[in-house]
Amino acid sequence: MFRRIGSAVVRHPVWTIVAWLIAAVAIVATAPSLPSTSDESSFLPKSYESIKAAAIQEKAFPAAFTPSAIALYQRTDGGKLTAADKQDIARITTELGEKKIDQVQKVVPGRPSDDGRYAMTLVQMDSKNAGTPKQADAAEVLRADVKELARGTDLDVKLGGSAAQALDQQDSSKRGEALIGIGTFVIILVTLLIIFRAPILAFLPLILIGVVSVIANGLIAYATKLFDLQANSSISSILIVVLFGVGTDYFLFLMFRYRERLRAGDESKHAMVNAVDRVGEAIASAAGAVIIAFLALALSTLGFLKQMGPALAIAVTVTLIAGLTLIPAVVSLIGPKVFWPSKSWQREPENARFAALGRGVQRRPALTAVASGLVLVALSLGTLGYKATFDLASGSMPDTKESMVVQDEMETAYSAGAAAPTDVYLSSTDGRPLDTSTFASYAAELGAVDGVAGARMSQVNKEGTTADFTVTLKYEASTDKAIEAVGEVREVARSEAPDGTEALVGGMSSIFKDIDTAVNHDYRTVFPVAAVLIMLILGLLLRSVVAPWYLIASVGLGFGATLGATVWIFQEGAGHSGLMFMLPVIMYLFVVAIGTDYNILMIARLREEAREGREPREAAGMALRHAGPTVAAAGFILAATFATMMLAGNALLTEMGFAVSFGIAIAAFVMAMFFTPSLTALIGHAAWWPGHGDRAAQPAAADGGGPGHATAVGEGHDSAVPDPSGRRG
């Protein structure tokens, strides 16, 4: 199949390129804009308690005041607010409400702090657009207007709240995307220049993947709209890295094989057909593992993960198709001049360093397996200290952003939970009015819960069938203590509810509690499904039942090592209260899926060596000698590309960038190079049962490589090409 694809593309390269350009123009011209939200409640299905509570609030108290933005005032000298200051705050609040800013429904004064140093203006916005760009735009206008109204007074005013956080997240995301894009571009360009010493080859993948990126983003926007999926601002940054990182990997796999065929004496176009034929299965299998792992996210209960999975799967699918069609078409037109001005592509260098590593694995496979395994186990011990944090706002932007400064100051000036109180909605189950005589004792029971600063009955609907009890926690809404406290509030709210009533708990802490439950569900569902599907791909590729088990186990061990190292670096080293709650899910899928790519390349090359008549240990040594440099170069580029996410300047992308880049480094430099080949050598022929794929009787192909064969790179080294006698140089 792959030979037919290569032949068709090389015969019609111009038409192939034109088809891609037409597709890019058509998709860009017609694709809808990609929606985005930072509203955490939109991540959850309607079956969760916090979402049910929000539905009750909207039905029973449609005019209920829930501030989307908070203007926080204090004197410029830090002293207590004077009578004149309070008059200025009242004037600003009134004039702000008179401006009739889009999305703003109500502007009212908030209560002053107990120490008299702070006061608030509370702004209510349309709840239907919570977390959307519309409210971010409204927050931008509010921030400018409130500062202008405070000009000439002794007041310092800052705008916080969810709408202001959406604005700051939006600004931080744009900056982060720019830094990630520049960092990714520079890393790929410099690394390819070092490997090939050819400027055309260094720039070519960046240009081609740019075209792929345009098409992928358009298709993702179509899918998001068609299936009504939920987008998040972090997806754009991740897409940049996935497209350029994975795309460069596939480009490398193809170009190394193309260069090898040219060295073997093939005519240029025939060399490209052979390259697609030989490397196509490896690229398709590797991409298939990544796509399936990403699609497993569709089983998640969290809206943004449901969208992220298909989005990334679409991106990798488009990249795979480009790797088998667009790249071969362009390179076949350019021919060997693509390597200009370097002459190194014409000769076969020695491969001494990786040959020495291969001999080490061949001689001592048990020692290699134990040593590399112990490294992974030791790092995995860090997972015992893992804690999750749910503050997505502060995690996705620096602490210096204005909305984050307001959040920190409000924790000091008021109860930490004052900015996001918890609401208990007590509703009659038979439609009769509630017994108001029970309200005081019920509020007292809620207020007595450990971690609660106070509770009061705040309002009853017109029919008298639903009452809203406002519960203020002692802790900021996203902290572990707040989530634990709201769990106890739920228990008390249900157990102490009067006969004939039902209690539901809403608010941000309740949402985070449900997100925690949803993430735990995803751990039990997404992880096993992704692992089983990847094992099926490995089994089909290797025609083996045995090998997929220890391959996926090694990748799972790599995941544990990655999570453990991330815990030690950020929780123990940097003092983070926890890692972002979705990090293990994303890390698992990236590390397992992409880590499997390198295992696929190494094990396929090992099978190729075994088919040439080598015993298992010798085959493992030769596989490391020839495929090791390829894995090293591809792993370095991909790990460095993901590491650019750390430039974004926020905890979420910094943790994600480190974790994924470290996981890929572990997958390439520990698992694929040492752990996997040494285990395969120890297991021997049984690793290929029942297909016996290592005992093929046919002679080696003229190009010396099976589907997993890849020309070595790095430091001028290359995989040996067989001479006409079939022996390797």
XYZ file of C-alpha atoms in Angstrom:
729
model
C 0.000 0.000 0.000
C 2.692 2.488 0.986
C 4.630 1.791 -2.207
C 1.540 2.619 -4.253
C 1.108 5.867 -2.333
C 4.744 6.786 -2.888
C 4.569 5.962 -6.602
C 1.411 8.025 -7.130
C 2.814 11.039 -5.313
C 6.201 10.941 -7.082
C 4.521 10.544 -10.501
C 2.250 13.558 -9.851
C 4.099 15.824 -7.390
C 2.743 19.097 -8.791
C -0.873 17.936 -8.612
C -0.283 16.693 -5.058
C 1.068 20.078 -3.981
C -1.739 21.946 -5.776
C -4.341 19.765 -4.031
C -2.869 20.648 -0.637
C -2.810 24.373 -1.439
C -6.414 24.319 -2.681
C -7.479 22.491 0.486
C -5.651 25.037 2.648
C -7.258 28.025 0.913
C -10.741 26.478 0.934
C -10.598 25.506 4.598
C -9.203 28.860 5.753
C -11.874 30.709 3.769
C -14.817 28.712 5.097
C -13.826 27.436 8.571
C -15.699 28.943 11.527
C -13.821 30.666 14.321
C -12.715 28.386 17.139
C -14.769 29.204 20.269
C -13.085 29.295 23.648
C -14.154 29.486 27.259
C -12.466 29.649 30.636
C -15.666 28.891 32.561
C -14.878 25.775 34.588
C -18.557 24.847 34.996
C -18.868 24.336 31.224
C -16.395 21.458 31.511
C -18.877 19.237 33.389
C -21.931 17.225 32.251
C -25.357 18.190 33.558
C -25.526 15.107 35.794
C -23.122 16.546 38.394
C -24.475 18.210 41.533
C -22.822 21.589 40.982
C -24.408 21.850 37.523
C -27.821 20.784 38.877
C -27.468 23.471 41.547
C -26.683 26.075 38.882
C -29.845 25.046 37.004
C -31.923 25.486 40.196
C -30.362 28.914 40.788
C -31.189 30.006 37.234
C -34.791 28.803 37.545
C -35.565 29.914 41.093
C -33.457 33.070 41.234
C -33.038 34.349 37.682
C -32.187 37.811 38.994
C -29.789 36.524 41.649
C -26.659 38.591 41.926
C -23.481 36.695 41.112
C -20.556 39.051 40.537
C -18.548 38.396 37.381
C -16.170 41.261 38.100
C -15.015 42.863 41.348
C -13.429 46.305 41.615
C -11.272 46.288 44.762
C -10.388 49.662 46.323
C -7.703 50.635 48.805
C -5.942 53.879 49.626
C -2.707 54.575 47.782
C -0.938 54.974 51.156
C -2.347 51.653 52.449
C -4.273 53.320 55.306
C -7.907 52.986 56.339
C -10.538 54.341 53.991
C -11.752 57.822 54.966
C -15.258 59.257 54.648
C -14.133 61.067 51.472
C -12.788 57.812 50.074
C -16.097 56.100 50.721
C -17.933 58.919 48.922
C -15.595 58.518 45.942
C -16.259 54.760 45.881
C -20.023 55.341 45.946
C -19.722 57.854 43.091
C -17.557 55.500 41.010
C -20.016 52.639 41.560
C -22.970 54.785 40.444
C -21.224 56.227 37.385
C -19.931 52.798 36.376
C -23.506 51.468 36.350
C -24.685 54.411 34.261
C -22.227 53.625 31.453
C -24.358 50.668 30.281
C -21.351 48.586 29.254
C -22.123 45.562 27.058
C -22.731 42.360 29.099
C -23.025 44.352 32.357
C -26.430 43.838 33.986
C -25.992 45.374 37.429
C -23.369 47.329 39.386
C -23.746 47.494 43.193
C -21.514 48.361 46.147
C -19.912 45.520 48.079
C -19.228 45.407 51.795
C -16.026 46.922 53.222
C -13.385 44.718 54.833
C -13.389 44.284 58.603
C -10.158 46.263 58.973
C -11.598 49.213 57.011
C -8.805 49.209 54.424
C -10.688 47.731 51.478
C -14.039 48.170 49.725
C -15.621 46.639 46.635
C -17.850 47.337 43.671
C -19.594 44.194 42.411
C -20.484 43.829 38.728
C -23.000 41.269 37.474
C -22.815 40.078 33.855
C -24.897 37.806 31.637
C -24.335 34.299 33.078
C -24.929 32.696 29.664
C -21.659 34.148 28.393
C -19.523 33.314 31.445
C -15.870 32.815 30.547
C -16.318 33.855 26.894
C -14.398 36.504 24.912
C -17.455 38.781 25.159
C -17.077 39.052 28.902
C -13.313 39.422 28.576
C -13.962 42.430 26.313
C -16.431 43.823 28.858
C -13.831 43.402 31.602
C -11.310 45.339 29.511
C -13.739 48.262 29.216
C -14.615 48.044 32.917
C -10.962 48.030 33.951
C -10.215 51.133 31.879
C -13.374 52.970 33.021
C -13.009 52.285 36.743
C -9.390 53.458 36.706
C -10.395 56.599 34.824
C -13.198 57.308 37.319
C -10.733 56.889 40.205
C -8.254 59.339 38.675
C -7.600 62.311 40.955
C -8.657 60.469 44.133
C -6.537 58.840 46.836
C -7.789 55.418 45.740
C -5.968 52.571 44.033
C -8.450 50.341 42.216
C -7.926 46.968 40.547
C -10.393 44.771 38.655
C -10.674 41.084 39.465
C -13.292 38.355 39.329
C -13.988 35.702 36.693
C -14.449 38.129 33.765
C -11.178 39.897 34.554
C -9.482 36.520 34.874
C -10.804 35.576 31.418
C -9.293 38.805 30.062
C -5.933 38.194 31.705
C -5.949 34.549 30.601
C -6.605 35.695 27.044
C -3.685 38.133 27.129
C -1.404 35.582 28.781
C -2.410 32.932 26.234
C -1.515 35.204 23.285
C 1.883 35.957 24.792
C 2.462 32.296 25.574
C 1.507 31.191 22.059
C 3.913 33.719 20.548
C 6.800 32.565 22.755
C 6.013 28.886 22.150
C 5.783 29.446 18.394
C 9.104 31.313 18.240
C 10.826 28.802 20.529
C 9.528 25.842 18.521
C 10.627 27.427 15.230
C 14.146 28.193 16.490
C 14.689 24.750 18.063
C 13.598 22.840 14.963
C 15.545 25.108 12.614
C 18.809 25.007 14.567
C 18.627 21.250 15.222
C 17.944 20.402 11.573
C 20.786 22.681 10.463
C 23.142 20.811 12.802
C 21.928 17.393 11.603
C 21.836 18.007 7.848
C 23.974 21.151 7.363
C 21.466 22.049 4.632
C 19.356 25.231 4.890
C 16.674 23.980 2.481
C 16.096 20.894 4.627
C 16.048 22.995 7.788
C 13.369 25.404 6.539
C 11.328 22.944 4.464
C 9.533 21.127 7.334
C 8.646 24.438 8.993
C 7.031 25.697 5.791
C 5.200 22.465 5.031
C 4.015 21.979 8.610
C 2.789 25.581 8.524
C 0.461 24.596 5.662
C -0.594 21.498 7.602
C -1.275 23.662 10.666
C -3.663 25.902 8.727
C -5.633 22.919 7.445
C -5.661 21.159 10.829
C -6.909 24.237 12.672
C -9.710 24.706 10.150
C -10.805 21.078 10.427
C -10.682 21.311 14.227
C -12.931 24.377 14.114
C -15.377 22.480 11.887
C -15.394 19.478 14.247
C -15.811 21.698 17.312
C -18.862 23.384 15.802
C -20.337 20.218 14.286
C -20.180 18.192 17.502
C -20.752 21.158 19.844
C -17.488 20.552 21.671
C -15.953 22.831 24.286
C -12.691 24.642 23.522
C -10.131 25.989 25.981
C -7.437 28.608 25.429
C -4.640 26.124 26.265
C -5.475 23.969 23.211
C -3.945 26.433 20.725
C -0.580 26.332 22.489
C -0.606 22.527 22.646
C -1.571 22.299 18.957
C 1.461 24.351 17.920
C 3.790 21.967 19.702
C 2.038 18.793 18.536
C 1.949 19.819 14.887
C 5.540 21.002 14.656
C 6.998 18.404 17.014
C 5.289 15.321 15.595
C 5.465 16.691 12.037
C 9.216 17.140 12.289
C 9.563 13.578 13.597
C 7.758 12.172 10.550
C 9.806 14.436 8.277
C 13.001 13.074 9.834
C 11.940 9.441 9.447
C 11.249 9.969 5.733
C 14.333 12.052 4.953
C 16.750 9.651 6.632
C 15.409 6.772 4.564
C 15.476 8.915 1.401
C 19.110 9.826 2.072
C 19.943 6.181 2.675
C 18.447 5.117 -0.652
C 20.382 7.831 -2.481
C 23.594 6.527 -0.873
C 22.672 3.024 -2.033
C 22.630 4.311 -5.623
C 18.897 4.743 -6.294
C 17.779 7.354 -8.807
C 16.207 10.336 -6.989
C 12.510 9.619 -7.656
C 12.948 5.884 -7.169
C 14.704 6.626 -3.868
C 11.667 8.559 -2.653
C 9.262 5.772 -3.648
C 11.407 3.283 -1.744
C 11.581 5.636 1.227
C 7.788 5.940 1.472
C 7.453 2.195 0.961
C 9.862 1.311 3.781
C 9.150 4.012 6.328
C 5.406 4.340 5.673
C 4.374 1.491 7.962
C 6.479 2.820 10.833
C 5.069 6.346 10.449
C 1.491 5.085 10.086
C 1.796 2.786 13.115
C 3.394 5.496 15.230
C 0.746 8.027 14.186
C -1.994 5.461 14.759
C -0.876 4.983 18.363
C -0.911 8.745 18.928
C -4.306 9.216 17.248
C -5.948 6.402 19.208
C -4.529 7.674 22.492
C -5.871 11.151 21.773
C -9.271 9.831 20.685
C -9.513 8.000 24.009
C -9.974 11.457 25.547
C -13.444 11.479 23.969
C -14.410 9.134 26.822
C -13.572 11.867 29.329
C -16.382 13.484 31.293
C -14.656 16.896 31.143
C -15.761 19.072 28.235
C -12.389 20.570 27.355
C -10.671 17.145 27.359
C -13.459 15.812 25.117
C -12.588 18.578 22.665
C -8.829 18.320 23.091
C -8.742 14.623 22.190
C -10.441 14.855 18.765
C -8.613 18.148 18.047
C -5.195 16.616 18.578
C -6.223 13.455 16.728
C -7.237 15.560 13.716
C -3.912 17.403 13.869
C -1.884 14.184 13.894
C -4.024 12.626 11.136
C -3.431 15.595 8.844
C 0.282 15.484 9.721
C 0.421 11.773 8.884
C -1.208 12.306 5.480
C 1.220 15.163 4.783
C 4.144 12.969 5.776
C 3.136 10.365 3.198
C 2.094 12.748 0.389
C 3.025 16.447 0.642
C 6.578 16.003 1.929
C 7.493 13.283 -0.624
C 5.982 15.384 -3.431
C 7.978 18.509 -2.565
C 11.252 16.657 -1.932
C 10.928 14.587 -5.120
C 10.659 17.834 -7.100
C 13.768 19.296 -5.474
C 15.758 16.064 -5.590
C 19.223 15.680 -4.027
C 19.664 19.464 -4.145
C 17.597 19.476 -0.952
C 20.834 18.540 0.854
C 22.796 21.487 -0.629
C 25.487 22.616 0.160
C 26.443 19.646 2.368
C 28.258 16.737 0.731
C 27.942 14.415 3.734
C 24.767 12.831 2.352
C 26.856 11.144 -0.362
C 28.975 9.067 2.023
C 28.281 6.677 4.865
C 29.950 7.754 8.139
C 30.846 5.379 10.917
C 28.498 4.917 13.839
C 30.981 4.307 16.642
C 29.183 5.662 19.681
C 25.915 3.880 19.144
C 27.766 0.777 18.009
C 29.496 0.749 21.404
C 26.166 1.159 23.197
C 24.745 -1.650 21.075
C 27.624 -3.936 22.026
C 26.978 -3.139 25.687
C 23.329 -4.162 25.401
C 24.303 -7.265 23.444
C 26.811 -8.417 26.076
C 24.843 -7.528 29.226
C 21.111 -7.323 28.449
C 20.090 -8.313 31.996
C 22.269 -5.612 33.572
C 20.979 -3.037 31.074
C 17.345 -3.969 31.736
C 17.780 -3.873 35.519
C 19.729 -0.597 35.522
C 17.323 1.243 33.219
C 14.343 -0.292 35.041
C 15.660 0.863 38.415
C 15.999 4.418 37.097
C 12.346 4.369 36.053
C 11.170 2.814 39.333
C 13.188 5.271 41.437
C 11.679 8.255 39.619
C 8.209 6.697 39.893
C 8.384 6.866 43.698
C 7.655 10.583 43.442
C 4.067 9.782 42.415
C 3.322 8.918 46.056
C 3.406 12.639 46.877
C 1.151 13.735 44.005
C -1.515 16.331 44.812
C -3.917 18.063 42.433
C -4.795 21.738 42.295
C -7.922 23.069 40.605
C -7.160 26.778 40.312
C -7.203 26.867 36.522
C -7.203 30.670 36.467
C -3.987 31.205 38.428
C -2.480 28.155 36.783
C -2.908 29.627 33.315
C -1.382 33.055 33.963
C 1.345 34.662 36.091
C 0.614 35.770 39.665
C 1.447 39.339 38.639
C -1.667 39.675 36.463
C -4.131 42.173 37.939
C -6.955 39.688 38.488
C -4.559 37.395 40.385
C -3.373 40.310 42.537
C -7.024 41.061 43.385
C -7.629 37.410 44.288
C -4.621 37.397 46.646
C -5.565 40.727 48.258
C -9.160 39.617 48.786
C -7.935 36.525 50.605
C -6.100 38.847 52.980
C -8.797 41.489 53.328
C -11.841 39.227 53.526
C -12.482 35.559 54.209
C -10.577 33.576 51.611
C -13.870 32.154 50.337
C -15.672 35.493 50.151
C -14.869 36.019 46.481
C -16.594 32.769 45.532
C -19.188 31.775 48.166
C -20.885 28.391 48.193
C -24.665 28.230 47.797
C -26.929 25.558 49.260
C -30.298 25.435 47.490
C -33.020 23.866 49.636
C -36.074 22.962 47.526
C -39.459 21.476 48.309
C -39.975 18.070 46.699
C -43.792 18.247 46.741
C -44.233 21.786 45.397
C -45.438 23.176 48.741
C -43.846 26.255 50.313
C -40.911 25.593 52.636
C -41.303 25.809 56.422
C -39.422 29.034 57.214
C -39.168 28.104 60.899
C -36.471 25.549 60.042
C -34.211 28.067 58.262
C -32.314 29.310 61.304
C -31.402 25.862 62.606
C -30.505 24.667 59.101
C -28.183 27.645 58.556
C -26.624 26.969 61.967
C -25.917 23.350 61.013
C -24.261 24.496 57.788
C -22.244 27.136 59.624
C -20.959 24.547 62.103
C -19.207 22.512 59.388
C -15.445 22.458 59.767
C -13.907 24.907 57.284
C -16.996 27.152 57.072
C -16.609 30.806 58.130
C -20.342 31.489 58.180
C -23.741 30.552 56.733
C -26.996 32.466 56.331
C -30.295 32.222 54.518
C -30.030 34.887 51.826
C -33.211 34.617 49.740
C -36.363 32.621 48.956
C -38.016 32.435 45.537
C -41.456 33.978 44.907
C -43.280 30.666 45.321
C -41.478 29.973 48.578
C -40.390 26.549 47.306
C -36.633 27.157 47.116
C -34.327 28.875 49.606
C -30.747 29.955 48.983
C -28.326 29.563 51.891
C -25.023 31.379 51.335
C -22.074 29.532 52.883
C -18.724 31.311 53.112
C -15.727 29.024 53.389
C -12.531 29.848 55.252
C -10.442 28.897 52.225
C -10.017 30.075 48.633
C -12.427 28.174 46.394
C -9.874 26.092 44.468
C -7.787 24.849 47.407
C -7.790 21.265 48.663
C -9.183 22.431 52.008
C -12.085 24.234 50.319
C -12.898 21.183 48.203
C -12.766 18.968 51.281
C -14.957 21.415 53.208
C -17.565 21.622 50.453
C -17.759 17.826 50.476
C -18.706 17.985 54.169
C -21.161 20.811 53.437
C -22.858 18.526 50.917
C -23.183 15.729 53.478
C -24.617 18.029 56.149
C -26.893 19.787 53.641
C -28.435 16.454 52.653
C -28.563 14.840 56.092
C -30.018 17.905 57.856
C -32.491 18.839 55.139
C -36.054 18.936 56.567
C -38.508 16.255 55.492
C -39.977 16.878 52.063
C -36.977 18.865 50.855
C -33.889 18.279 48.728
C -30.573 20.117 49.021
C -28.072 20.813 46.221
C -24.744 22.585 46.702
C -23.426 24.977 44.061
C -20.609 27.468 43.678
C -17.004 27.251 42.486
C -15.776 24.912 45.227
C -18.643 22.556 44.418
C -17.669 22.692 40.729
C -14.065 21.856 41.615
C -15.284 18.982 43.786
C -17.154 17.564 40.797
C -14.182 18.116 38.487
C -12.093 16.089 40.950
C -14.643 13.280 40.756
C -14.711 13.499 36.945
C -10.916 13.352 36.673
C -10.805 10.252 38.883
C -13.414 8.688 36.589
C -11.214 9.513 33.605
C -8.222 7.833 35.253
C -10.233 4.615 35.532
C -11.665 4.852 31.996
C -9.386 6.722 29.591
C -6.096 5.195 30.764
C -7.026 1.511 30.304
C -8.869 2.100 27.018
C -5.904 3.991 25.528
C -3.498 1.282 26.709
C -5.585 -1.552 25.219
C -5.981 0.206 21.864
C -2.256 0.985 21.642
C -1.507 -2.653 22.465
C -3.740 -3.711 19.572
C -1.763 -1.486 17.196
C 1.497 -2.940 18.479
C 0.137 -6.452 18.101
C -0.939 -5.826 14.500
C 2.382 -4.213 13.609
C 4.575 -6.877 15.236
C 2.243 -9.861 14.675
C 2.910 -10.754 18.286
C 0.896 -11.269 21.458
C 3.850 -11.151 23.828
C 5.755 -8.019 22.781
C 2.860 -5.534 23.202
C 2.541 -6.472 26.887
C 6.042 -5.564 27.935
C 6.190 -2.622 25.526
C 3.090 -0.983 27.008
C 4.278 -1.891 30.519
C 7.590 -0.128 29.860
C 5.777 2.948 28.568
C 3.519 2.889 31.643
C 6.613 2.766 33.821
C 7.909 5.751 31.868
C 4.691 7.583 32.710
C 5.200 6.869 36.403
C 8.784 8.124 36.208
C 7.626 11.293 34.465
C 4.874 12.057 36.984
C 7.227 11.323 39.880
C 9.915 13.657 38.536
C 7.316 16.393 37.950
C 6.068 16.058 41.534
C 9.603 16.380 42.895
C 10.465 19.361 40.683
C 7.291 21.426 41.151
C 5.733 20.309 44.443
C 8.873 19.634 46.444
C 11.311 21.908 44.609
C 9.243 24.897 43.472
C 6.790 24.693 46.371
C 3.602 24.370 44.300
C 0.629 23.266 46.387
C -0.115 20.656 43.738
C 0.008 19.935 40.019
C -2.771 21.079 37.697
C -5.567 18.531 37.935
C -5.632 17.570 34.243
C -1.857 17.111 33.988
C -1.734 13.315 34.615
C -4.378 12.678 31.924
C -2.582 14.799 29.330
C 0.819 13.470 30.367
C -0.356 9.870 30.156
C -1.653 10.301 26.648
C 1.357 12.237 25.357
C 3.982 10.083 27.045
C 2.251 6.779 26.330
C 1.322 7.625 22.738
C 4.471 9.417 21.639
C 6.704 7.249 23.808
C 5.303 4.252 21.972
C 6.504 5.818 18.695
C 10.122 5.320 19.672
C 9.466 1.826 20.943
C 7.855 1.047 17.580
C 10.895 2.317 15.683
C 13.342 0.384 17.865
C 11.424 -2.892 18.039
C 10.714 -2.852 14.292
C 14.408 -2.366 13.590
C 15.245 -5.153 16.028
C 12.859 -7.439 14.148
C 14.543 -6.471 10.883
C 17.950 -7.419 12.271
C 16.594 -10.720 13.589
C 15.112 -11.543 10.177
C 18.594 -11.322 8.717
C 19.592 -14.330 10.801
C 20.957 -12.687 13.940
C 20.294 -14.126 17.373
C 18.156 -12.025 19.781
C 21.079 -10.443 21.649
C 22.999 -9.567 18.517
C 19.824 -8.217 16.913
C 19.237 -5.961 19.928
C 22.779 -4.634 19.734
C 22.552 -3.953 16.007
C 19.126 -2.300 16.403
C 20.557 0.124 18.934
C 23.556 0.789 16.687
C 21.455 1.643 13.635
C 18.169 3.020 15.032
C 19.563 4.588 18.206
C 20.780 7.815 16.568
C 17.428 8.280 14.853
C 15.538 7.869 18.118
C 18.002 10.198 19.847
C 17.615 12.983 17.286
C 13.835 12.679 16.985
C 13.436 12.455 20.758
C 15.641 15.479 21.329
C 13.725 17.641 18.848
C 10.327 16.614 20.182
C 11.332 16.984 23.840
C 12.898 20.385 23.182
C 9.802 21.447 21.238
C 7.482 20.566 24.100
C 9.868 22.281 26.511
C 9.088 25.585 24.750
C 5.720 25.488 26.551
C 7.665 26.442 29.673
C 8.242 29.858 28.063
C 4.533 30.712 28.430
C 5.067 32.011 31.960
C 2.181 30.219 33.681
C 2.041 27.182 35.929
C -0.229 25.092 33.687
C 1.918 25.221 30.554
C 5.179 25.216 32.529
C 4.226 21.995 34.308
C 2.854 20.506 31.102
C 5.928 21.501 29.080
C 8.332 20.006 31.599
C 6.334 16.830 32.145
C 5.803 15.990 28.478
C 9.357 16.899 27.399
C 10.824 14.899 30.291
C 8.527 11.976 29.477
C 9.580 12.002 25.829
C 13.250 12.137 26.863
C 12.682 9.133 29.144
C 10.858 7.322 26.331
C 13.633 7.973 23.815
C 16.822 7.796 25.885
C 15.907 5.186 28.510
C 13.037 3.018 27.289
C 13.570 2.795 23.529
C 17.365 2.706 23.660
C 17.980 0.426 26.609
C 14.958 -0.991 28.421
C 13.013 -2.263 25.399
C 15.893 -3.805 23.373
C 17.440 -5.425 26.461
C 14.111 -6.961 27.510
C 13.523 -8.212 23.975
C 17.003 -9.754 23.945
C 16.324 -11.525 27.249
C 12.910 -12.841 26.183
C 14.383 -14.002 22.893
C 12.305 -15.661 20.181
C 9.333 -15.943 22.552
C 8.855 -12.146 22.250
C 7.477 -12.702 18.725
C 5.014 -15.504 19.557
C 2.817 -16.593 17.849
C 3.806 -14.857 14.605
C 7.546 -15.608 14.749
C 8.128 -12.332 12.933
C 11.836 -12.502 13.724
C 12.366 -15.692 11.715
C 11.366 -14.623 8.218
C 12.993 -16.826 5.641
C 13.193 -14.284 2.817
C 16.519 -12.489 2.276
C 16.983 -8.866 3.314
C 15.502 -6.303 0.946
C 17.852 -4.366 -1.271
C 17.577 -1.231 0.798
C 18.469 -3.107 3.912
C 15.519 -2.043 5.962
C 12.188 -3.238 7.120
C 9.403 -0.909 8.057
C 11.126 0.165 11.220
C 14.470 0.935 9.586
C 15.576 4.532 9.972
C 18.820 6.156 9.041
C 20.826 7.281 12.017
C 21.348 10.941 12.724
C 23.264 13.104 15.076
C 26.929 13.998 15.062
C 27.290 12.937 11.451
C 26.517 9.275 12.127
C 24.223 7.169 10.045
C 22.762 3.747 9.809
C 24.827 1.365 7.791
C 23.577 0.485 4.325
C 24.055 -3.079 3.082
C 26.458 -3.683 0.269
C 25.376 -5.837 -2.688
C 26.356 -8.964 -0.797
C 23.801 -8.166 1.891
C 26.386 -7.428 4.604
C 26.231 -4.127 6.430
C 28.960 -1.525 6.324
